[in-house]
Tab-separated table of C-alpha atoms in Angstrom:
chain	number	residue	atom	x	y	z
A	19	MET	CA	253.536	51.153	91.729
A	20	LYS	CA	253.299	54.228	93.981
A	21	LEU	CA	251.105	52.314	96.441
A	22	SER	CA	253.578	49.425	96.558
A	23	ALA	CA	256.453	51.816	97.194
A	24	THR	CA	254.512	53.551	99.962
A	25	LEU	CA	253.672	50.234	101.644
A	26	ALA	CA	257.317	49.188	101.467
A	27	VAL	CA	258.411	52.427	103.134
A	28	LEU	CA	255.805	52.016	105.892
A	29	ALA	CA	256.857	48.419	106.494
A	30	ALA	CA	260.495	49.449	106.756
A	31	ALA	CA	259.605	52.249	109.185
A	32	ALA	CA	257.640	49.838	111.361
A	33	ALA	CA	260.551	47.406	111.447
A	34	GLU	CA	262.952	50.182	112.445
A	35	ALA	CA	260.680	51.124	115.355
A	36	HIS	CA	260.917	47.552	116.654
A	37	TYR	CA	263.956	45.717	118.008
A	38	THR	CA	265.549	42.427	118.984
A	39	PHE	CA	267.951	41.237	121.695
A	40	PRO	CA	270.461	39.282	119.584
A	41	SER	CA	273.615	39.243	121.699
A	42	ILE	CA	275.215	39.289	125.126
A	43	ALA	CA	278.463	40.966	126.192
A	44	ASN	CA	280.734	41.752	123.213
A	45	THR	CA	279.751	38.776	121.095
A	46	PRO	CA	278.313	38.340	117.585
A	47	ASP	CA	274.565	38.385	117.028
A	48	TRP	CA	272.892	34.995	117.551
A	49	GLN	CA	276.122	33.283	118.648
A	50	TYR	CA	274.989	32.728	122.250
A	51	VAL	CA	271.376	33.898	121.873
A	52	ARG	CA	268.821	31.642	120.199
A	53	GLN	CA	267.766	33.236	116.926
A	54	THR	CA	264.267	34.645	117.270
A	55	ALA	CA	261.418	34.448	114.776
A	56	ASN	CA	261.602	38.227	114.374
A	57	PHE	CA	265.307	38.338	113.499
A	58	GLN	CA	264.437	40.057	110.210
A	59	SER	CA	261.062	41.701	110.847
A	60	ASN	CA	261.763	42.801	114.452
A	61	GLY	CA	258.045	42.207	115.111
A	62	PRO	CA	256.781	41.474	118.638
A	63	VAL	CA	254.872	38.699	120.366
A	64	THR	CA	251.395	39.879	121.411
A	65	ASN	CA	249.770	36.656	122.677
A	66	VAL	CA	250.859	35.821	126.237
A	67	ASN	CA	249.460	32.289	125.831
A	68	SER	CA	251.595	31.494	122.793
A	69	PRO	CA	254.692	29.267	123.124
A	70	ASP	CA	256.540	32.204	121.526
A	71	ILE	CA	256.294	34.059	124.838
A	72	ARG	CA	259.094	31.838	126.196
A	73	CYS	CA	262.019	32.446	123.853
A	74	TYR	CA	260.351	33.459	120.550
A	75	GLN	CA	262.583	31.011	118.700
A	76	ARG	CA	262.773	30.869	114.942
A	77	ASN	CA	263.479	27.132	115.096
A	78	PRO	CA	262.090	25.641	118.321
A	79	GLY	CA	264.096	22.642	119.402
A	80	SER	CA	267.424	24.008	118.184
A	81	GLY	CA	269.810	25.982	120.352
A	82	ALA	CA	272.286	28.748	119.627
A	83	PRO	CA	275.725	27.759	118.317
A	84	GLY	CA	277.476	28.441	121.626
A	85	THR	CA	277.036	28.727	125.394
A	86	TYR	CA	278.678	31.694	127.118
A	87	THR	CA	280.562	31.288	130.413
A	88	VAL	CA	279.855	33.966	133.028
A	89	ALA	CA	280.921	34.298	136.661
A	90	ALA	CA	278.277	34.438	139.379
A	91	GLY	CA	278.264	37.903	140.952
A	92	SER	CA	279.324	39.608	137.717
A	93	THR	CA	277.271	41.777	135.366
A	94	LEU	CA	276.329	40.639	131.871
A	95	ALA	CA	275.138	42.989	129.133
A	96	PHE	CA	272.101	41.873	127.108
A	97	ASN	CA	272.179	43.936	123.916
A	98	ALA	CA	269.303	45.430	121.938
A	99	LYS	CA	269.367	46.066	118.203
A	100	ALA	CA	269.070	48.836	117.292
A	101	SER	CA	267.757	50.203	120.604
A	102	ILE	CA	264.729	49.846	122.864
A	103	SER	CA	262.518	52.350	121.089
A	104	HIS	CA	259.176	51.911	122.893
A	105	PRO	CA	258.133	52.779	126.461
A	106	GLY	CA	257.687	49.931	128.917
A	107	PRO	CA	259.316	47.687	131.510
A	108	MET	CA	262.429	45.602	131.054
A	109	ALA	CA	262.801	42.301	132.895
A	110	VAL	CA	265.253	39.403	132.850
A	111	TYR	CA	264.491	35.848	133.959
A	112	ILE	CA	266.811	32.895	134.526
A	113	ALA	CA	266.134	29.139	134.476
A	114	LYS	CA	268.449	26.321	135.554
A	115	VAL	CA	268.871	23.612	132.929
A	116	PRO	CA	267.709	20.214	134.263
A	117	THR	CA	270.176	17.417	134.891
A	118	GLY	CA	270.876	15.435	131.737
A	119	GLN	CA	270.349	18.377	129.385
A	120	THR	CA	272.396	21.381	128.290
A	121	ALA	CA	271.694	25.022	127.619
A	122	ALA	CA	271.785	24.175	123.901
A	123	THR	CA	269.228	21.346	124.112
A	124	TRP	CA	266.706	22.330	126.797
A	125	ASP	CA	263.484	23.991	125.643
A	126	GLY	CA	262.874	26.010	128.827
A	127	SER	CA	259.528	24.370	129.624
A	128	GLY	CA	257.991	24.093	133.090
A	129	ARG	CA	257.944	26.255	136.221
A	130	ALA	CA	261.660	26.936	136.127
A	131	TRP	CA	261.937	30.690	135.547
A	132	SER	CA	262.740	33.223	138.252
A	133	LYS	CA	263.101	36.965	137.805
A	134	ILE	CA	266.518	38.494	138.504
A	135	TYR	CA	266.086	41.971	136.987
A	136	GLN	CA	263.212	44.445	136.689
A	137	ASP	CA	263.163	48.156	135.979
A	138	ARG	CA	260.353	50.508	136.973
A	139	PRO	CA	259.041	53.774	135.567
A	140	ASN	CA	259.594	57.279	136.798
A	141	LEU	CA	256.172	58.679	137.672
A	142	GLY	CA	255.016	62.279	137.511
A	143	GLY	CA	253.586	64.334	134.666
A	144	SER	CA	254.264	61.349	132.417
A	145	MET	CA	255.657	57.821	132.698
A	146	THR	CA	259.279	57.519	131.617
A	147	TRP	CA	261.288	54.311	131.547
A	148	PRO	CA	264.995	53.706	132.272
A	149	SER	CA	265.283	51.289	129.360
A	150	ASN	CA	263.766	53.608	126.731
A	151	GLY	CA	266.465	54.281	124.131
A	152	ALA	CA	268.938	51.853	125.697
A	153	ARG	CA	271.170	49.704	123.495
A	154	SER	CA	272.033	47.260	126.264
A	155	ILE	CA	270.836	46.225	129.713
A	156	ASN	CA	273.362	45.347	132.409
A	157	VAL	CA	272.076	42.252	134.175
A	158	PRO	CA	273.495	41.324	137.609
A	159	ILE	CA	274.100	37.563	137.719
A	160	PRO	CA	273.269	36.449	141.297
A	161	ARG	CA	276.372	35.418	143.234
A	162	CYS	CA	274.419	32.632	144.966
A	163	LEU	CA	273.526	30.661	141.812
A	164	GLN	CA	274.440	27.015	141.515
A	165	ASN	CA	277.135	26.363	138.940
A	166	GLY	CA	275.966	24.960	135.619
A	167	ASP	CA	273.951	25.718	132.506
A	168	TYR	CA	271.089	28.235	132.384
A	169	LEU	CA	268.810	30.008	129.956
A	170	LEU	CA	268.736	33.778	130.433
A	171	ARG	CA	265.560	35.392	129.093
A	172	ALA	CA	265.404	39.092	128.201
A	173	GLU	CA	261.922	40.605	127.972
A	174	HIS	CA	260.857	44.125	127.117
A	175	ILE	CA	257.129	44.921	127.146
A	176	ALA	CA	256.200	47.865	124.928
A	177	LEU	CA	253.140	49.606	126.371
A	178	HIS	CA	252.496	52.357	123.829
A	179	SER	CA	249.401	50.509	122.502
A	180	ALA	CA	248.529	48.498	125.606
A	181	GLY	CA	245.163	50.067	126.449
A	182	SER	CA	243.285	46.906	125.444
A	183	ALA	CA	243.980	43.183	125.781
A	184	GLY	CA	246.528	42.034	123.205
A	185	GLY	CA	247.910	45.526	122.646
A	186	ALA	CA	251.124	45.091	124.620
A	187	GLN	CA	254.156	44.071	122.561
A	188	PHE	CA	256.728	41.606	123.911
A	189	TYR	CA	260.313	41.639	122.654
A	190	ILE	CA	262.050	38.491	123.877
A	191	SER	CA	265.283	36.520	123.518
A	192	CYS	CA	266.941	33.642	125.386
A	193	ALA	CA	270.706	33.397	125.848
A	194	GLN	CA	272.575	30.210	126.704
A	195	ILE	CA	275.006	30.621	129.610
A	196	THR	CA	277.170	28.530	131.917
A	197	VAL	CA	277.578	29.990	135.420
A	198	THR	CA	280.788	29.436	137.377
A	199	GLY	CA	281.894	30.429	140.869
A	200	GLY	CA	278.419	30.524	142.448
A	201	SER	CA	277.852	29.803	146.128
A	202	GLY	CA	275.008	27.397	145.328
A	203	THR	CA	272.531	28.810	147.859
A	204	TYR	CA	270.069	30.306	145.347
A	205	SER	CA	266.548	29.252	146.345
A	206	PRO	CA	263.906	31.196	144.379
A	207	ARG	CA	260.563	31.695	146.126
A	208	ASN	CA	258.534	32.236	142.973
A	209	GLN	CA	259.171	30.311	139.787
A	210	VAL	CA	256.927	30.624	136.741
A	211	SER	CA	256.460	29.035	133.339
A	212	PHE	CA	256.173	30.616	129.888
A	213	PRO	CA	253.432	30.564	128.824
A	214	GLY	CA	251.624	30.659	132.148
A	215	ALA	CA	253.264	33.552	133.964
A	216	TYR	CA	250.991	36.263	132.539
A	217	THR	CA	247.450	36.964	131.452
A	218	ALA	CA	246.513	39.523	128.821
A	219	THR	CA	244.681	41.621	131.400
A	220	ASP	CA	247.366	41.766	134.085
A	221	PRO	CA	247.490	45.410	135.233
A	222	GLY	CA	251.132	45.729	134.182
A	223	ILE	CA	250.297	44.479	130.670
A	224	MET	CA	246.921	46.040	129.842
A	225	ILE	CA	247.347	49.698	130.752
A	226	ASN	CA	246.914	53.137	129.228
A	227	ILE	CA	250.183	54.867	130.031
A	228	TYR	CA	249.153	58.228	128.541
A	229	TYR	CA	245.825	59.400	129.958
A	230	PRO	CA	245.113	59.619	132.730
A	231	VAL	CA	248.782	59.258	133.587
A	232	PRO	CA	249.097	56.355	136.041
A	233	THR	CA	250.242	57.177	139.559
A	234	SER	CA	251.606	53.680	140.170
A	235	TYR	CA	252.741	50.680	138.190
A	236	THR	CA	252.969	46.973	139.066
A	237	PRO	CA	255.149	44.913	136.720
A	238	PRO	CA	253.688	41.562	135.681
A	239	GLY	CA	255.126	38.327	136.983
A	240	PRO	CA	256.920	37.510	140.228
A	241	ALA	CA	259.128	39.741	142.334
A	242	VAL	CA	262.866	39.925	141.712
A	243	GLU	CA	264.744	37.183	143.563
A	244	THR	CA	267.717	38.045	145.736
A	245	CYS	CA	270.488	36.022	147.370
């Protein structure tokens, strides 16, 4: 009985140390964000070759209940629950929904994802991260996007155990959005697919962030696109 109680406490502590990205702006959890497989456990994805690396959906093939309208050139908050409690980089990708589909029906497959947000560490006696402890990330929506439906993918890579392949932890969600008021000139130079964008040994994924303290850091994936 004591052992069972101890294991339950440890499991609860582990879940509290992890997190999800269940909402955007001031909206209910999982209303505009596709419910992830870790919505209860908060556990991460660790295999970059798994289909889970795309949107980590609980029910692949089914979208969120709604699609959120956002103006190009505005800023949209992607919210963490409870907070981003591990060190590592935060990135946001966007993918235009193909003609004939909607944000609620498209699975996000193919080389359609471009990066629109990326934070970087502060380097010195230790690596510190702007997103560590954050409860939301303010994502600039490019003013040059074409109008229409998109998937917006939040990704935080926890690097506290990333010294060997498979040690990095990915916390991922995909929101469904409709962009209005864009200039339509967005032309990304580097689009990637998930899976396919990363390998387990990319230097920004397999890294010991503690000793020796790195003097530089290269985030995985493509560069941030600009208008």
